[in-house]
Amino acid sequence: MIRDVDWSLYRSFLAVMEAGSLSAAGRRLRISQPTMGRHIRTLEAALGQSLFLRTPDGLSPTDAALALMPHAEALADAAGALTRAASGGRDAMEGNIRIAASEVTAAEILPPIVRGMMDRWPGLVIELAVSNSDEDVMRRAADIAVRMAPPRQDALVAARIGGFELGLYAHPAYLRGRPPVERAEDLRGHRLIGFDRPFAYTDLFRVAGKRIARDDFALRSDSDMAQLAAIRAGCGIGVCHAPLSGGLVRLLPADFAPEVEMWLLMHPDLRSLSRFDHVFAYLADALARHIAGPGGAAS
Amino acid sequence: MIRDVDWSLYRSFLAVMEAGSLSAAGRRLRISQPTMGRHIRTLEAALGQSLFLRTPDGLSPTDAALALMPHAEALADAAGALTRAASGGRDAMEGNIRIAASEVTAAEILPPIVRGMMDRWPGLVIELAVSNSDEDVMRRAADIAVRMAPPRQDALVAARIGGFELGLYAHPAYLRGRPPVERAEDLRGHRLIGFDRPFAYTDLFRVAGKRIARDDFALRSDSDMAQLAAIRAGCGIGVCHAPLSGGLVRLLPADFAPEVEMWLLMHPDLRSLSRFDHVFAYLADALARHIAGPGGAAS
DNA sequence: TATATGCCATTCATATATGAATGATCAGAG
DNA sequence: CTCTGATCATTCATATATGAATGGCATATA
């Protein structure tokens, strides 16, 4: 049936899918547009189905192409993981490492830690990717991930870093001149900051047993970083990691104090490269110390 | 650092790793030995490290190459999945489907079911792979898997087929002329058939609360198929799926009757190709009917 | 000891894939 | 309407990768 498709063709396919045109894809892969066109034509011939409709302003994918897309991405993830694994020496602390974390983690927690890593191992090249699912590690789109929940995938190297509290916080400037928040009912009439789309966290948002729904929020954002920034800017009352709450005022600590676990994940295939183990251990240690710091220490 | 490695080189790398020599790898990929040699040399140059030691009778992998191996396999799995997904039309019931199952399942349960599928959809090409881990589906080494335990991976399409019993069985020819087995203690002195290496099933092997250990087995095999064949050949007493126990005598049904669940798994990326959905549903239905047949019906 | 069969490296003529240049087409801006 | 900036398809000279053939080298086999 289908035989011996050159893997480079898949690469060109993916590039065209992402870039939207032969020319743009060619630029990205540093090959010429005619070559790119030939690759796609060859691939279509090999697979026996047409993958793109040629239009004056690019190639638009057929349904068949869309169906193949996730597989092509998996291929790219695996190729990326291989290149990262091959970068640097066998046991040397050099080469690329891709770390995935949530926005807040990447922006607020990791930078000083990464700084320390880079100082200690100057040969390392760190890539920070923002994402929220363990899938990244399973799919090898990232080597190591920091997550705020236990892994839902078996077969991953996982370390529980520790637990910390979430809390309701507001900036003093917001609270000034507004009715005090002393009981759960006092939240009515206040500006609440929360998620836009339902998330894992959504269920956590219960104050004194009552669930805060989407409509109760005066400011909605799916970016936890934007939420944090909004709280700090005095936009209203929102949820924030206790260890990150410096300068903010905690509200209703008795009514809202859900605990969150921090986990570190790694793909088992990376254990054979010692630098991943070292970075994993370094991160686990540094994150544990971060949690144990101000407001943490719940584990 | 490392830039723009042609994915075909990874393919050659994998072929050499598996074949053990440039010539053999070349034959497998239908390219010449000099070309294969050039590919490896190019890859080594691109990755900046030597991958093989050239010996008179082949290429032996360095540690670096061994470390890259799992990644290369992931790449091959993804490429295979892509080709399989691309084989056949978009919504047509034709093309390749790879089904993973344990030995016993593949040999005893699936054949008539697969026969039915092939009759119904003549365009389908079925590949039966023997394996025991959900990993296969997660890694996309198989499209659909039949498993005897709930999935340990989230993010898989999973259907619980039903439960059935395991039991202790022996062939009448074995039992003839031997002391009868009426209580758990009677097993002493009998020939037991069991696993060689510790497995998930090992823990199940408890008779009247007492665990049967490795040393108690007179015949050990990690192949469940070999065990079944041994029981049927009258080698001794062993564990067998109730639905497969035709012609055998059940022993100590009150003391040993652990329940096992059968699950069907599929990678979510395949849902967009309708033939995988259809085959999934067909398998789920046929397996459920198999279980509900003789000796099953525990769900 | 001679012979056969693996293997890899090298060479060199050839087939193949590539890129620059060109032309055609379309959409949007002035 | 015209011009600009995208796009893709085609052409053709060139660079590149390929395979057949060869030689050298080990290890089995008789």
XYZ file of C-alpha atoms (C1' of nucleotides) in Angstrom:
658
model
C 0.000 0.000 0.000
C 1.970 2.999 1.196
C 5.653 2.269 1.229
C 8.838 3.964 2.154
C 7.779 7.538 2.533
C 10.819 9.671 3.076
C 10.533 11.208 6.532
C 11.751 14.545 5.190
C 8.502 14.802 3.296
C 6.605 14.705 6.565
C 8.718 17.555 7.730
C 7.861 19.602 4.684
C 4.223 18.678 5.141
C 4.232 19.964 8.686
C 5.971 23.151 7.645
C 3.371 23.837 4.995
C 0.555 23.106 7.425
C 1.974 25.575 9.895
C 3.158 28.218 7.491
C 0.192 28.101 5.176
C 2.108 28.423 1.939
C 4.896 26.746 0.040
C 6.975 29.883 0.044
C 6.660 30.550 3.748
C 7.282 26.905 4.578
C 10.322 26.980 2.335
C 11.698 29.990 4.119
C 11.199 28.308 7.457
C 13.019 25.149 6.436
C 15.498 27.055 4.283
C 14.640 25.276 1.135
C 13.242 26.834 -1.989
C 9.592 27.118 -2.865
C 9.832 24.871 -5.929
C 11.440 22.163 -3.841
C 8.754 22.509 -1.235
C 6.145 22.191 -3.938
C 7.791 19.038 -5.214
C 7.910 17.565 -1.715
C 4.210 18.062 -1.255
C 3.487 16.646 -4.673
C 5.663 13.629 -3.946
C 3.972 13.089 -0.606
C 0.543 13.339 -2.119
C 1.523 10.803 -4.703
C 2.950 8.472 -2.064
C -0.073 8.697 0.201
C -2.445 8.502 -2.696
C -4.549 11.444 -1.664
C -4.474 15.153 -2.146
C -3.444 17.083 0.902
C -3.801 20.703 -0.126
C -5.883 22.896 -2.359
C -3.664 25.314 -4.210
C -4.997 28.827 -3.911
C -3.551 32.107 -5.063
C -2.517 33.002 -1.552
C -1.265 29.739 -0.202
C -2.156 26.101 0.248
C -5.239 25.236 2.217
C -5.295 21.813 3.855
C -7.846 19.189 2.920
C -9.618 17.122 5.550
C -7.102 14.367 4.985
C -4.270 16.754 5.773
C -5.982 17.930 8.930
C -6.403 14.347 10.053
C -2.688 13.726 9.593
C -1.690 16.857 11.425
C -1.519 15.434 14.966
C 0.676 12.610 13.738
C 2.991 15.010 12.005
C 3.212 16.995 15.214
C 4.070 13.874 17.133
C 6.814 13.277 14.627
C 8.140 16.769 15.115
C 8.022 16.394 18.893
C 10.009 13.200 18.700
C 12.530 14.735 16.340
C 12.889 17.725 18.630
C 13.383 15.489 21.636
C 16.032 13.554 19.780
C 17.913 16.682 18.827
C 17.714 18.008 22.341
C 18.925 14.710 23.742
C 21.771 14.647 21.268
C 22.833 18.196 21.940
C 25.749 18.297 24.274
C 27.945 15.452 25.351
C 26.903 12.193 26.835
C 27.451 13.019 30.481
C 28.400 16.647 30.150
C 26.235 19.376 31.605
C 25.693 21.046 28.282
C 23.092 21.023 25.573
C 19.437 21.947 25.317
C 16.750 21.293 27.884
C 13.147 22.287 27.401
C 11.139 23.030 30.521
C 7.380 23.464 30.474
C 5.489 25.360 33.131
C 2.427 27.495 33.596
C 2.662 31.169 32.882
C 2.915 32.204 36.502
C 5.506 29.572 37.216
C 7.554 30.522 34.193
C 7.378 34.199 34.927
C 7.429 34.391 38.722
C 9.029 31.281 40.109
C 11.427 29.869 37.597
C 13.561 32.827 36.523
C 15.795 32.994 39.595
C 16.032 29.227 39.696
C 16.957 29.053 36.037
C 19.454 31.776 36.648
C 21.074 29.632 39.315
C 21.150 26.661 36.966
C 22.734 28.675 34.223
C 25.367 30.015 36.555
C 26.157 26.582 37.799
C 26.189 24.901 34.391
C 27.099 27.514 31.803
C 26.933 25.001 28.991
C 23.212 24.420 29.386
C 20.747 26.032 27.038
C 17.343 26.302 28.681
C 14.122 26.615 26.750
C 11.103 27.693 28.749
C 7.768 26.680 27.282
C 4.438 27.833 28.640
C 1.819 25.113 28.799
C -0.518 23.449 31.240
C -0.779 19.772 30.419
C 1.311 16.720 31.260
C 0.741 15.758 27.682
C 3.731 17.848 26.746
C 6.074 15.574 28.566
C 4.352 12.423 27.423
C 4.481 13.673 23.856
C 8.073 14.773 24.419
C 7.304 18.335 23.449
C 9.086 19.192 26.675
C 11.730 17.361 28.647
C 10.738 18.430 32.130
C 7.495 19.985 33.300
C 6.390 21.765 36.452
C 2.768 20.974 37.184
C 0.293 21.943 39.873
C -1.405 18.567 40.115
C -0.350 14.937 40.412
C 0.493 13.364 37.067
C -2.411 11.759 35.302
C -0.061 9.684 33.199
C 1.634 6.667 34.509
C 5.012 5.919 33.033
C 6.425 9.328 33.768
C 9.223 10.106 36.137
C 7.433 12.200 38.734
C 8.487 13.896 41.936
C 6.140 15.554 44.362
C 7.713 18.846 45.304
C 5.321 19.826 48.027
C 2.073 21.549 48.713
C 1.183 25.176 49.126
C -1.944 27.159 49.679
C -3.971 29.218 47.350
C -5.606 32.250 48.895
C -7.845 35.172 48.094
C -5.782 38.288 47.762
C -6.169 41.935 46.897
C -3.881 44.908 46.684
C -4.145 47.420 49.538
C -4.926 50.135 47.022
C -7.995 48.234 45.923
C -9.251 47.655 49.443
C -8.858 51.273 50.510
C -12.226 52.937 50.739
C -14.219 49.787 50.032
C -16.365 47.742 52.363
C -14.259 45.353 54.424
C -14.263 41.641 53.626
C -14.705 39.746 56.817
C -17.237 37.086 55.942
C -17.913 35.171 52.773
C -21.033 37.238 52.057
C -18.947 40.387 51.959
C -17.557 39.301 48.597
C -20.824 40.340 46.974
C -20.393 43.743 45.553
C -16.639 43.295 45.211
C -14.794 42.874 41.969
C -13.666 39.296 41.553
C -10.985 38.109 39.172
C -11.193 34.608 37.757
C -10.967 32.216 34.881
C -12.808 32.610 31.656
C -13.172 29.016 30.599
C -13.748 26.095 32.945
C -10.513 24.649 34.215
C -9.251 22.286 36.806
C -8.908 25.253 39.107
C -12.503 26.270 38.635
C -13.704 23.660 41.046
C -11.318 24.892 43.664
C -12.931 28.262 43.735
C -15.311 27.685 46.605
C -15.642 30.124 49.404
C -17.254 28.738 52.531
C -18.724 25.902 50.499
C -20.284 28.136 47.897
C -18.888 27.819 44.416
C -17.949 31.006 42.658
C -19.260 30.766 39.121
C -18.051 32.327 35.947
C -20.690 35.043 36.032
C -19.502 36.287 39.392
C -16.227 37.471 37.966
C -15.807 41.117 37.081
C -12.551 40.345 35.268
C -12.015 37.085 33.489
C -8.824 35.767 32.015
C -7.533 32.319 31.230
C -4.031 33.540 31.811
C -3.040 33.031 35.426
C -0.298 35.561 34.849
C -2.772 38.188 33.743
C -4.876 37.448 36.798
C -1.935 37.902 39.094
C -1.002 41.128 37.401
C -4.571 42.336 37.726
C -4.637 41.586 41.441
C -1.363 43.412 41.898
C -2.661 46.327 39.902
C -5.591 46.648 42.266
C -8.247 45.515 39.835
C -9.980 43.397 42.447
C -9.904 40.226 44.499
C -8.464 37.073 43.034
C -6.810 33.760 43.695
C -3.068 33.662 44.044
C -0.359 31.261 45.169
C 0.486 32.013 48.758
C 4.239 32.039 48.030
C 3.696 34.776 45.451
C 1.480 37.018 47.519
C 4.072 39.492 48.703
C 2.602 43.005 49.004
C -0.962 41.736 48.848
C -3.563 41.416 51.568
C -5.050 38.036 52.263
C -8.812 37.810 52.628
C -11.005 35.207 54.292
C -8.138 32.830 55.058
C -10.508 30.640 57.056
C -12.972 30.281 54.215
C -10.666 29.834 51.253
C -7.399 27.995 51.551
C -7.337 25.107 49.094
C -4.110 23.230 48.868
C -2.300 22.654 45.629
C 0.482 20.200 44.967
C 3.490 20.957 42.877
C 4.945 18.151 40.830
C 7.937 17.787 38.597
C 7.692 15.461 35.617
C 10.156 14.022 33.189
C 10.028 11.531 30.365
C 11.706 8.293 31.372
C 13.675 8.070 28.151
C 15.763 10.979 29.330
C 17.181 9.222 32.348
C 20.021 7.837 30.317
C 21.313 11.344 29.724
C 22.654 12.409 33.061
C 22.167 16.109 32.585
C 18.412 15.688 32.628
C 18.632 13.896 35.926
C 20.791 16.627 37.363
C 18.513 19.382 36.192
C 15.531 17.443 37.479
C 17.097 17.139 40.905
C 18.181 20.760 40.911
C 14.707 21.939 40.005
C 13.068 19.696 42.566
C 15.304 21.060 45.245
C 14.978 24.707 44.277
C 11.217 24.520 43.884
C 10.871 22.801 47.227
C 12.797 25.624 48.817
C 10.649 28.154 47.029
C 7.523 26.535 48.395
C 8.938 26.217 51.879
C 9.568 29.943 51.853
C 7.010 32.666 52.607
C 3.484 31.352 52.841
C 4.254 27.807 51.862
C 5.287 24.897 54.039
C 2.073 22.928 53.901
C 3.640 19.647 52.845
C 24.018 24.174 18.152
C 22.422 21.303 16.292
C 20.436 22.558 13.354
C 18.267 21.196 10.636
C 18.981 17.526 10.791
C 17.293 15.793 7.922
C 14.739 13.402 9.369
C 15.758 10.733 6.868
C 19.049 10.490 8.693
C 17.225 9.461 11.835
C 15.591 6.751 9.857
C 18.910 5.441 8.661
C 20.232 5.675 12.193
C 17.389 3.550 13.486
C 17.876 1.024 10.721
C 21.545 0.651 11.544
C 20.776 0.319 15.235
C 18.323 -2.458 14.540
C 20.174 -4.188 11.752
C 23.617 -3.920 13.256
C 25.456 -3.136 10.066
C 25.418 -0.647 7.248
C 24.838 -3.324 4.681
C 21.938 -4.951 6.485
C 20.377 -1.589 7.249
C 20.773 -0.631 3.627
C 19.005 -3.757 2.484
C 16.183 -3.071 4.887
C 15.656 0.467 3.671
C 16.491 -0.422 0.103
C 19.372 1.955 -0.171
C 22.965 1.045 -0.807
C 25.573 0.447 1.804
C 27.750 3.416 0.778
C 24.742 5.708 1.073
C 23.931 4.310 4.467
C 27.487 4.929 5.521
C 27.277 8.503 4.319
C 24.030 9.032 6.210
C 25.557 7.898 9.444
C 28.626 10.013 8.849
C 26.469 13.028 8.096
C 24.386 12.446 11.204
C 27.445 12.080 13.372
C 28.777 15.317 11.984
C 25.476 17.078 12.575
C 25.100 15.831 16.131
C 28.743 16.432 16.870
C 29.358 13.029 18.374
C 30.285 9.622 17.159
C 27.442 7.153 17.183
C 29.048 3.897 16.111
C 32.314 2.060 16.301
C 33.144 0.530 12.959
C 34.077 -3.085 13.368
C 34.821 -5.739 10.800
C 31.454 -7.344 11.316
C 29.166 -4.375 11.667
C 28.702 -1.134 13.510
C 28.434 -1.251 17.262
C 26.573 1.607 18.916
C 28.260 3.973 21.329
C 26.611 5.028 24.574
C 25.407 8.160 22.853
C 23.662 6.118 20.216
C 22.022 3.933 22.818
C 20.740 7.009 24.589
C 19.171 8.272 21.388
C 17.576 4.962 20.583
C 14.260 5.452 22.421
C 13.803 8.783 20.714
C 14.458 7.285 17.336
C 11.915 4.606 18.105
C 9.387 7.231 19.062
C 10.049 8.856 15.734
C 9.483 5.587 13.935
C 6.289 4.959 15.864
C 4.962 8.360 14.905
C 5.924 7.878 11.295
C 4.254 4.493 11.269
C 1.115 5.932 12.806
C 1.054 8.637 10.186
C 1.398 6.178 7.357
C -1.279 3.983 8.805
C -3.589 6.934 9.263
C -2.939 8.061 5.721
C -3.517 4.655 4.238
C -6.976 4.384 2.833
C -9.445 7.129 2.204
C -10.686 9.715 4.602
C -13.943 8.049 5.603
C -13.575 4.800 3.736
C -13.289 1.503 5.547
C -9.947 0.699 4.032
C -6.339 1.059 4.997
C -4.122 -0.286 7.749
C -5.028 -0.734 11.379
C -2.640 -2.071 13.966
C -4.135 -3.886 16.931
C -2.101 -4.825 19.989
C -3.090 -7.598 22.352
C -1.587 -10.202 24.617
C -0.550 -13.501 23.143
C -3.578 -15.374 24.335
C -5.915 -12.691 23.141
C -4.237 -12.512 19.775
C -4.222 -16.242 19.310
C -7.411 -17.421 20.990
C -9.888 -14.569 21.067
C -9.186 -12.214 18.223
C -8.922 -14.442 15.163
C -12.652 -15.095 14.659
C -13.441 -11.487 15.449
C -10.841 -10.233 13.024
C -12.219 -12.642 10.496
C -15.623 -11.022 10.900
C -14.143 -7.574 10.496
C -12.305 -8.561 7.368
C -15.412 -10.074 5.878
C -17.401 -6.996 6.664
C -14.800 -4.511 5.476
C -12.669 -6.215 2.838
C -10.589 -3.082 2.316
C -9.108 -3.174 5.789
C -5.610 -4.450 6.388
C -5.223 -5.644 9.973
C -1.890 -5.894 11.742
C -1.889 -7.893 14.952
C 0.892 -6.997 17.355
C 1.631 -8.928 20.513
C 2.402 -6.746 23.507
C 1.276 -6.146 27.039
C 1.523 -2.473 27.824
C -0.738 0.504 27.227
C 2.434 2.262 26.291
C 2.034 0.968 22.791
C -1.043 3.020 22.221
C 0.315 6.068 23.944
C 3.472 5.812 21.861
C 1.342 5.139 18.800
C 3.092 1.874 18.105
C -0.429 0.484 17.860
C -3.723 2.098 17.001
C -5.998 0.028 19.183
C -5.095 -2.221 22.098
C -6.920 -4.909 24.040
C -5.825 -4.878 27.658
C -6.680 -6.851 30.771
C -6.554 -3.937 33.174
C -7.916 -0.401 33.335
C -5.740 2.094 31.454
C -3.018 3.662 33.516
C -2.767 6.525 31.088
C -5.187 9.334 31.046
C -5.788 10.908 27.674
C -6.584 7.666 25.945
C -9.895 6.707 24.475
C -10.868 3.772 26.649
C -13.841 1.465 26.819
C -14.440 -1.100 29.499
C -15.530 -4.272 27.775
C -16.479 -6.243 30.817
C -15.130 -8.561 33.444
C -14.464 -12.251 33.452
C -13.017 -14.739 35.854
C -9.685 -16.402 35.984
C -9.689 -19.902 37.298
C -7.420 -22.827 38.061
C -7.707 -25.414 35.353
C -6.210 -28.701 34.353
C -6.726 -31.159 31.560
C -8.634 -34.363 32.456
C -5.668 -36.393 31.237
C -3.457 -34.739 33.835
C -5.895 -35.303 36.669
C -6.444 -38.960 35.902
C -4.647 -41.112 38.405
C -3.510 -38.179 40.568
C -4.721 -37.213 43.998
C -7.922 -35.173 43.801
C -7.807 -31.417 44.397
C -10.581 -30.510 46.760
C -8.971 -28.125 49.193
C -6.228 -25.540 48.785
C -3.726 -27.764 50.564
C -4.211 -30.434 47.932
C -2.237 -28.322 45.488
C 0.966 -29.361 47.211
C 2.490 -32.155 45.293
C 0.800 -31.115 42.097
C 2.533 -29.580 39.134
C 1.756 -25.894 38.901
C 2.195 -23.740 35.828
C 2.920 -20.051 36.269
C 4.879 -16.977 35.353
C 8.598 -16.777 35.303
C 9.140 -13.133 36.035
C 6.993 -11.050 38.380
C 4.022 -9.557 36.601
C 0.814 -7.814 37.366
C -0.855 -11.192 37.380
C 1.539 -12.559 39.929
C -0.302 -10.857 42.742
C -3.534 -12.395 41.604
C -2.223 -15.854 42.158
C -3.528 -16.401 45.660
C -5.338 -19.534 46.611
C -7.364 -19.278 49.794
C -5.356 -16.230 50.811
C -2.000 -17.908 50.337
C 0.172 -16.477 47.634
C 1.679 -18.910 45.196
C 5.290 -17.951 44.728
C 7.636 -18.424 41.835
C 9.313 -21.414 43.398
C 6.058 -23.316 43.617
C 5.804 -23.588 39.867
C 6.902 -26.731 38.163
C 6.640 -25.078 34.769
C 7.358 -21.402 34.327
C 6.771 -19.291 31.279
C 6.225 -15.619 30.734
C 4.134 -16.412 27.707
C 0.509 -16.738 28.684
C -0.027 -18.610 25.455
C 2.603 -21.173 26.346
C 0.983 -21.591 29.740
C -2.403 -22.198 28.195
C -0.945 -24.701 25.793
C 0.791 -26.449 28.657
C -2.431 -26.719 30.620
C -4.212 -28.111 27.599
C -1.389 -30.556 27.008
C -1.863 -31.907 30.494
C 1.385 -30.572 31.932
C -0.257 -29.469 35.147
C -2.526 -27.000 36.850
C -2.520 -23.377 35.760
C -4.431 -20.161 35.504
C -6.664 -19.629 32.528
C -9.373 -17.232 31.378
C -12.721 -18.779 32.139
C -14.032 -18.079 28.623
C -11.140 -20.078 27.177
C -11.420 -23.101 29.434
C -13.373 -25.380 27.148
C -12.311 -29.003 27.615
C -10.548 -28.282 30.890
C -11.587 -29.068 34.453
C -11.923 -26.252 36.889
C -10.352 -26.685 40.296
C -11.031 -24.966 43.610
C -13.532 -22.498 42.157
C -14.355 -21.278 45.639
C -10.755 -20.532 46.522
C -9.482 -19.006 43.310
C -11.679 -16.839 41.156
C -10.108 -13.417 40.694
C -11.856 -11.112 38.336
C -10.120 -9.432 35.444
C -11.367 -6.518 33.413
C -11.004 -6.252 29.700
C -10.459 -2.807 28.214
C -10.141 -1.456 24.734
C -7.853 1.511 24.151
C -7.277 3.882 21.292
C -5.182 6.956 20.740
C -7.404 10.056 20.607
C -5.701 11.388 17.495
C -7.315 8.606 15.529
C -10.864 9.697 16.175
C -10.799 11.958 13.171
C -10.426 8.950 10.893
C -13.775 7.266 11.031
C -12.545 3.776 10.270
C -10.739 3.627 13.601
C -13.934 4.521 15.392
C -15.819 1.851 13.533
C -13.256 -0.825 14.234
C -13.119 0.260 17.863
C -16.862 -0.106 18.203
C -16.862 -3.407 16.362
C -14.138 -4.813 18.590
C -15.821 -3.570 21.740
C -19.028 -5.261 20.751
C -17.467 -8.519 19.631
C -15.244 -8.795 22.698
C -18.157 -8.084 24.991
C -20.062 -10.894 23.355
C -17.066 -13.172 23.712
C -16.872 -12.436 27.413
C -20.586 -12.835 27.920
C -20.308 -16.292 26.396
C -19.239 -19.452 28.206
C -17.851 -18.748 31.653
C -17.987 -14.991 31.440
C -20.816 -12.647 32.327
C -19.379 -11.185 35.474
C -19.746 -7.556 34.513
C 46.205 -23.720 4.229
C 42.848 -22.369 0.950
C 37.952 -20.748 0.245
C 33.849 -18.457 1.163
C 31.226 -14.962 3.333
C 30.374 -11.387 6.024
C 31.717 -6.542 6.655
C 33.402 -1.350 5.612
C 35.776 2.363 2.746
C 36.736 4.374 -1.636
C 36.074 5.590 -6.296
C 33.573 7.404 -10.215
C 29.897 7.782 -13.606
C 25.106 8.752 -13.309
C 20.687 9.841 -11.723
C 18.331 12.879 -8.820
C 17.036 16.724 -6.336
C 17.792 21.419 -5.847
C 17.610 26.609 -6.453
C 17.540 30.992 -9.308
C 14.946 33.007 -12.590
C 10.830 33.745 -14.934
C 5.943 34.091 -15.950
C 1.127 33.898 -14.565
C -2.403 34.875 -11.296
C -4.834 37.028 -7.751
C -5.911 40.570 -3.892
C -5.544 44.821 -1.966
C -3.919 49.848 -1.885
C -3.529 54.196 -3.901
C -7.194 51.731 -13.366
C -2.397 50.721 -12.023
C 0.926 49.330 -9.031
C 2.666 46.428 -5.358
C 3.223 42.320 -3.018
C 1.824 38.074 -2.200
C 1.160 33.450 -4.198
C 2.233 28.948 -7.257
C 4.009 26.599 -11.644
C 7.639 25.921 -14.966
C 12.100 25.869 -16.857
C 16.940 24.786 -16.931
C 21.717 24.748 -15.375
C 24.019 23.014 -11.420
C 25.026 20.903 -7.188
C 24.148 16.890 -4.664
C 23.270 12.413 -3.434
C 23.202 7.923 -5.085
C 24.564 3.067 -6.536
C 27.710 -0.379 -8.876
C 32.115 -1.873 -8.639
C 36.281 -2.642 -6.337
C 39.627 -3.572 -2.746
C 40.842 -4.571 1.995
C 39.968 -6.858 6.116
C 38.340 -9.850 9.402
C 36.115 -14.359 10.702
C 34.313 -18.602 9.911
C 34.411 -23.327 7.088
C 36.473 -27.192 4.825
